[in-house]
Amino acid sequence: MRTSRRIILALMLGAAPVAAPGFAFDGAPVKPDAALPVMNQPAAAQAVTAQALKKAPAAAAPTATAVAAPSLNSLQYAAEGGHPVAQWKLGRMYADGDGVVQDDLRAFEYFSRIANAHAEDSPSAPQAAIVANAFVALGRYYLNGIPNSKIKPDTDRAREMFSYAASYFGNADAQYDLARLYLKTPDASRDDFRYGARWLGLAAQKGQHQAQAMLGQMLFNGDRLPRQAARGLMWLTLARDNAAPDETWIRESYNRAFAKASDDDRATALQMLEHWVQGKRD
């Protein structure tokens, strides 16, 4: 207990104040090329990489270019054969411009192949995480569109992509993106808000740090939810600990909440964090 309490105190107090201004309640905008969770590659994917390395020209000190070209060829060969891991890897490479010229349309096509071929795979299948993340990537492309292409912004289509990944595969990123769509609707009905809050809570419980930050903001500020300052501070603390370096809106939200919280709120949030560390997610 003493060890876990030290960890939690570090979570609560470890961040120095950030000078940059914070974003609004809805957080940072979703970008179509936003990074998705890194997944462990199955043995088949490792075999693809191994095959690529074997094809590399022998040399005392092989250059990155010597390895990259055959690796790309091997990935493309596996992708054409319908291998979802290779398709996912190529999709991310083209989305990020990682070793190839950045091309969102080619990335979209690779993600579409995965979704079309594996939409009905079991959620417990080895490739289920890849399939779910492909739906998330497609949803983000539909949300923003791809310039100079037939892929135009289509919120309804994006919602379909997120809904499928969120409900069938239980993907936390999809649940967060779906929640934001419901909560950001200008003329959101009471049902829209209820659906959005539900998906946001599910994603936060699964450890999706952006959902934790958004939920924490809403609870701490009493924004369309009954104010629960301590619980909001707990979620913001968890989110702050897992935020990426460029997610300043999360750190700023935590810093503002911590500064405004009463001593009682901080003490209660600490107790809630202890329960979280112990696996008590009630």
Short mmCIF file of N, CA and C in Angstrom, two decimals, residues 86-162:
data_model
loop_
_atom_site.label_atom_id
_atom_site.label_comp_id
_atom_site.label_asym_id
_atom_site.label_seq_id
_atom_site.Cartn_x
_atom_site.Cartn_y
_atom_site.Cartn_z
N ALA A 86 0.55 -6.85 -42.87
CA ALA A 86 1.31 -6.12 -43.90
C ALA A 86 0.49 -4.94 -44.42
N GLN A 87 -0.80 -5.14 -44.63
CA GLN A 87 -1.66 -4.06 -45.09
C GLN A 87 -1.70 -2.93 -44.07
N TRP A 88 -1.78 -3.29 -42.78
CA TRP A 88 -1.80 -2.27 -41.73
C TRP A 88 -0.48 -1.50 -41.70
N LYS A 89 0.62 -2.23 -41.77
CA LYS A 89 1.93 -1.59 -41.73
C LYS A 89 2.10 -0.62 -42.89
N LEU A 90 1.70 -1.04 -44.08
CA LEU A 90 1.82 -0.17 -45.24
C LEU A 90 0.88 1.04 -45.12
N GLY A 91 -0.31 0.79 -44.61
CA GLY A 91 -1.24 1.90 -44.41
C GLY A 91 -0.65 2.95 -43.48
N ARG A 92 -0.05 2.52 -42.38
CA ARG A 92 0.57 3.46 -41.45
C ARG A 92 1.77 4.16 -42.09
N MET A 93 2.56 3.42 -42.87
CA MET A 93 3.72 4.02 -43.52
C MET A 93 3.29 5.15 -44.46
N TYR A 94 2.26 4.90 -45.26
CA TYR A 94 1.81 5.93 -46.20
C TYR A 94 1.08 7.06 -45.47
N ALA A 95 0.39 6.76 -44.40
CA ALA A 95 -0.29 7.81 -43.63
C ALA A 95 0.73 8.73 -42.96
N ASP A 96 1.84 8.16 -42.48
CA ASP A 96 2.83 8.93 -41.73
C ASP A 96 3.99 9.42 -42.60
N GLY A 97 4.09 8.92 -43.83
CA GLY A 97 5.27 9.24 -44.64
C GLY A 97 6.51 8.61 -44.06
N ASP A 98 6.36 7.40 -43.52
CA ASP A 98 7.45 6.70 -42.85
C ASP A 98 8.18 5.79 -43.83
N GLY A 99 9.28 6.28 -44.41
CA GLY A 99 10.05 5.50 -45.36
C GLY A 99 9.50 5.54 -46.77
N VAL A 100 8.36 6.19 -46.97
CA VAL A 100 7.74 6.34 -48.28
C VAL A 100 7.21 7.77 -48.39
N VAL A 101 6.84 8.15 -49.59
CA VAL A 101 6.22 9.46 -49.78
C VAL A 101 4.82 9.42 -49.16
N GLN A 102 4.52 10.38 -48.32
CA GLN A 102 3.23 10.42 -47.64
C GLN A 102 2.09 10.47 -48.65
N ASP A 103 1.12 9.57 -48.49
CA ASP A 103 0.02 9.46 -49.45
C ASP A 103 -1.22 8.96 -48.70
N ASP A 104 -2.10 9.87 -48.30
CA ASP A 104 -3.27 9.49 -47.53
C ASP A 104 -4.22 8.59 -48.31
N LEU A 105 -4.31 8.80 -49.61
CA LEU A 105 -5.23 7.98 -50.40
C LEU A 105 -4.77 6.53 -50.44
N ARG A 106 -3.47 6.29 -50.59
CA ARG A 106 -2.97 4.92 -50.57
C ARG A 106 -3.14 4.30 -49.18
N ALA A 107 -2.94 5.10 -48.15
CA ALA A 107 -3.18 4.61 -46.79
C ALA A 107 -4.64 4.22 -46.63
N PHE A 108 -5.53 5.06 -47.12
CA PHE A 108 -6.97 4.79 -47.05
C PHE A 108 -7.29 3.46 -47.75
N GLU A 109 -6.67 3.23 -48.88
CA GLU A 109 -6.94 2.01 -49.63
C GLU A 109 -6.49 0.77 -48.86
N TYR A 110 -5.33 0.85 -48.22
CA TYR A 110 -4.87 -0.31 -47.45
C TYR A 110 -5.77 -0.56 -46.25
N PHE A 111 -6.18 0.49 -45.56
CA PHE A 111 -7.08 0.32 -44.42
C PHE A 111 -8.43 -0.24 -44.89
N SER A 112 -8.87 0.19 -46.07
CA SER A 112 -10.15 -0.29 -46.61
C SER A 112 -10.09 -1.79 -46.91
N ARG A 113 -8.94 -2.25 -47.41
CA ARG A 113 -8.80 -3.69 -47.68
C ARG A 113 -8.99 -4.50 -46.40
N ILE A 114 -8.39 -4.02 -45.33
CA ILE A 114 -8.52 -4.73 -44.05
C ILE A 114 -9.98 -4.75 -43.61
N ALA A 115 -10.63 -3.60 -43.65
CA ALA A 115 -12.02 -3.51 -43.19
C ALA A 115 -12.95 -4.36 -44.04
N ASN A 116 -12.75 -4.34 -45.35
CA ASN A 116 -13.63 -5.10 -46.24
C ASN A 116 -13.47 -6.60 -46.08
N ALA A 117 -12.24 -7.03 -45.82
CA ALA A 117 -11.98 -8.48 -45.76
C ALA A 117 -12.20 -9.07 -44.37
N HIS A 118 -12.14 -8.24 -43.33
CA HIS A 118 -12.13 -8.80 -41.97
C HIS A 118 -13.18 -8.20 -41.04
N ALA A 119 -14.16 -7.52 -41.59
CA ALA A 119 -15.16 -6.86 -40.75
C ALA A 119 -15.90 -7.83 -39.84
N GLU A 120 -16.06 -9.06 -40.29
CA GLU A 120 -16.83 -10.03 -39.51
C GLU A 120 -15.94 -11.01 -38.75
N ASP A 121 -14.65 -10.73 -38.70
CA ASP A 121 -13.77 -11.58 -37.89
C ASP A 121 -14.18 -11.50 -36.43
N SER A 122 -13.91 -12.57 -35.71
CA SER A 122 -14.23 -12.59 -34.28
C SER A 122 -13.44 -11.52 -33.54
N PRO A 123 -14.08 -10.84 -32.58
CA PRO A 123 -13.34 -9.86 -31.77
C PRO A 123 -12.18 -10.47 -31.00
N SER A 124 -12.17 -11.78 -30.86
CA SER A 124 -11.08 -12.45 -30.16
C SER A 124 -10.02 -12.99 -31.12
N ALA A 125 -10.18 -12.76 -32.41
CA ALA A 125 -9.20 -13.24 -33.39
C ALA A 125 -7.87 -12.51 -33.21
N PRO A 126 -6.76 -13.15 -33.58
CA PRO A 126 -5.44 -12.52 -33.39
C PRO A 126 -5.31 -11.16 -34.07
N GLN A 127 -5.98 -11.00 -35.21
CA GLN A 127 -5.86 -9.75 -35.96
C GLN A 127 -6.96 -8.75 -35.62
N ALA A 128 -7.77 -9.02 -34.60
CA ALA A 128 -8.92 -8.16 -34.29
C ALA A 128 -8.51 -6.72 -33.99
N ALA A 129 -7.41 -6.54 -33.26
CA ALA A 129 -6.97 -5.18 -32.93
C ALA A 129 -6.60 -4.40 -34.19
N ILE A 130 -5.97 -5.08 -35.15
CA ILE A 130 -5.61 -4.43 -36.41
C ILE A 130 -6.86 -4.03 -37.17
N VAL A 131 -7.83 -4.92 -37.23
CA VAL A 131 -9.08 -4.64 -37.95
C VAL A 131 -9.80 -3.44 -37.32
N ALA A 132 -9.90 -3.46 -36.00
CA ALA A 132 -10.57 -2.36 -35.31
C ALA A 132 -9.86 -1.04 -35.57
N ASN A 133 -8.55 -1.04 -35.51
CA ASN A 133 -7.80 0.20 -35.74
C ASN A 133 -7.91 0.67 -37.19
N ALA A 134 -8.09 -0.28 -38.13
CA ALA A 134 -8.31 0.12 -39.52
C ALA A 134 -9.63 0.87 -39.64
N PHE A 135 -10.67 0.41 -38.94
CA PHE A 135 -11.94 1.12 -38.95
C PHE A 135 -11.79 2.51 -38.34
N VAL A 136 -11.00 2.62 -37.28
CA VAL A 136 -10.78 3.93 -36.66
C VAL A 136 -10.07 4.86 -37.65
N ALA A 137 -9.05 4.35 -38.32
CA ALA A 137 -8.32 5.17 -39.29
C ALA A 137 -9.24 5.64 -40.41
N LEU A 138 -10.09 4.73 -40.90
CA LEU A 138 -11.04 5.10 -41.95
C LEU A 138 -12.02 6.16 -41.45
N GLY A 139 -12.49 5.98 -40.21
CA GLY A 139 -13.41 6.97 -39.65
C GLY A 139 -12.79 8.34 -39.58
N ARG A 140 -11.51 8.42 -39.23
CA ARG A 140 -10.84 9.72 -39.14
C ARG A 140 -10.64 10.33 -40.53
N TYR A 141 -10.41 9.49 -41.52
CA TYR A 141 -10.33 10.02 -42.88
C TYR A 141 -11.69 10.54 -43.35
N TYR A 142 -12.75 9.81 -43.07
CA TYR A 142 -14.07 10.27 -43.46
C TYR A 142 -14.45 11.55 -42.71
N LEU A 143 -13.97 11.68 -41.50
CA LEU A 143 -14.31 12.85 -40.70
C LEU A 143 -13.71 14.12 -41.31
N ASN A 144 -12.51 14.00 -41.86
CA ASN A 144 -11.80 15.16 -42.38
C ASN A 144 -11.74 15.21 -43.90
N GLY A 145 -11.92 14.06 -44.55
CA GLY A 145 -11.76 14.00 -45.99
C GLY A 145 -10.30 13.96 -46.38
N ILE A 146 -10.05 13.64 -47.66
CA ILE A 146 -8.70 13.64 -48.22
C ILE A 146 -8.68 14.64 -49.36
N PRO A 147 -7.89 15.71 -49.26
CA PRO A 147 -7.87 16.73 -50.31
C PRO A 147 -7.58 16.14 -51.69
N ASN A 148 -8.23 16.71 -52.69
CA ASN A 148 -8.02 16.31 -54.09
C ASN A 148 -8.30 14.83 -54.33
N SER A 149 -9.31 14.31 -53.67
CA SER A 149 -9.69 12.92 -53.87
C SER A 149 -11.21 12.79 -53.76
N LYS A 150 -11.69 11.58 -53.98
CA LYS A 150 -13.13 11.33 -53.87
C LYS A 150 -13.57 11.18 -52.42
N ILE A 151 -12.62 11.14 -51.50
CA ILE A 151 -12.96 10.99 -50.08
C ILE A 151 -13.26 12.37 -49.50
N LYS A 152 -14.53 12.70 -49.39
CA LYS A 152 -14.96 13.99 -48.87
C LYS A 152 -15.36 13.85 -47.40
N PRO A 153 -15.32 14.96 -46.66
CA PRO A 153 -15.77 14.89 -45.27
C PRO A 153 -17.20 14.36 -45.18
N ASP A 154 -17.40 13.35 -44.39
CA ASP A 154 -18.71 12.69 -44.27
C ASP A 154 -18.86 12.23 -42.82
N THR A 155 -19.51 13.08 -42.02
CA THR A 155 -19.63 12.78 -40.59
C THR A 155 -20.43 11.51 -40.34
N ASP A 156 -21.48 11.31 -41.12
CA ASP A 156 -22.31 10.11 -40.93
C ASP A 156 -21.50 8.85 -41.20
N ARG A 157 -20.70 8.88 -42.27
CA ARG A 157 -19.88 7.71 -42.59
C ARG A 157 -18.82 7.50 -41.51
N ALA A 158 -18.25 8.58 -41.03
CA ALA A 158 -17.26 8.46 -39.95
C ALA A 158 -17.90 7.84 -38.72
N ARG A 159 -19.12 8.26 -38.40
CA ARG A 159 -19.81 7.71 -37.24
C ARG A 159 -20.04 6.21 -37.41
N GLU A 160 -20.34 5.78 -38.63
CA GLU A 160 -20.54 4.35 -38.88
C GLU A 160 -19.26 3.57 -38.61
N MET A 161 -18.13 4.10 -39.08
CA MET A 161 -16.84 3.43 -38.86
C MET A 161 -16.53 3.33 -37.36
N PHE A 162 -16.68 4.45 -36.67
CA PHE A 162 -16.38 4.46 -35.23
C PHE A 162 -17.36 3.55 -34.47
#
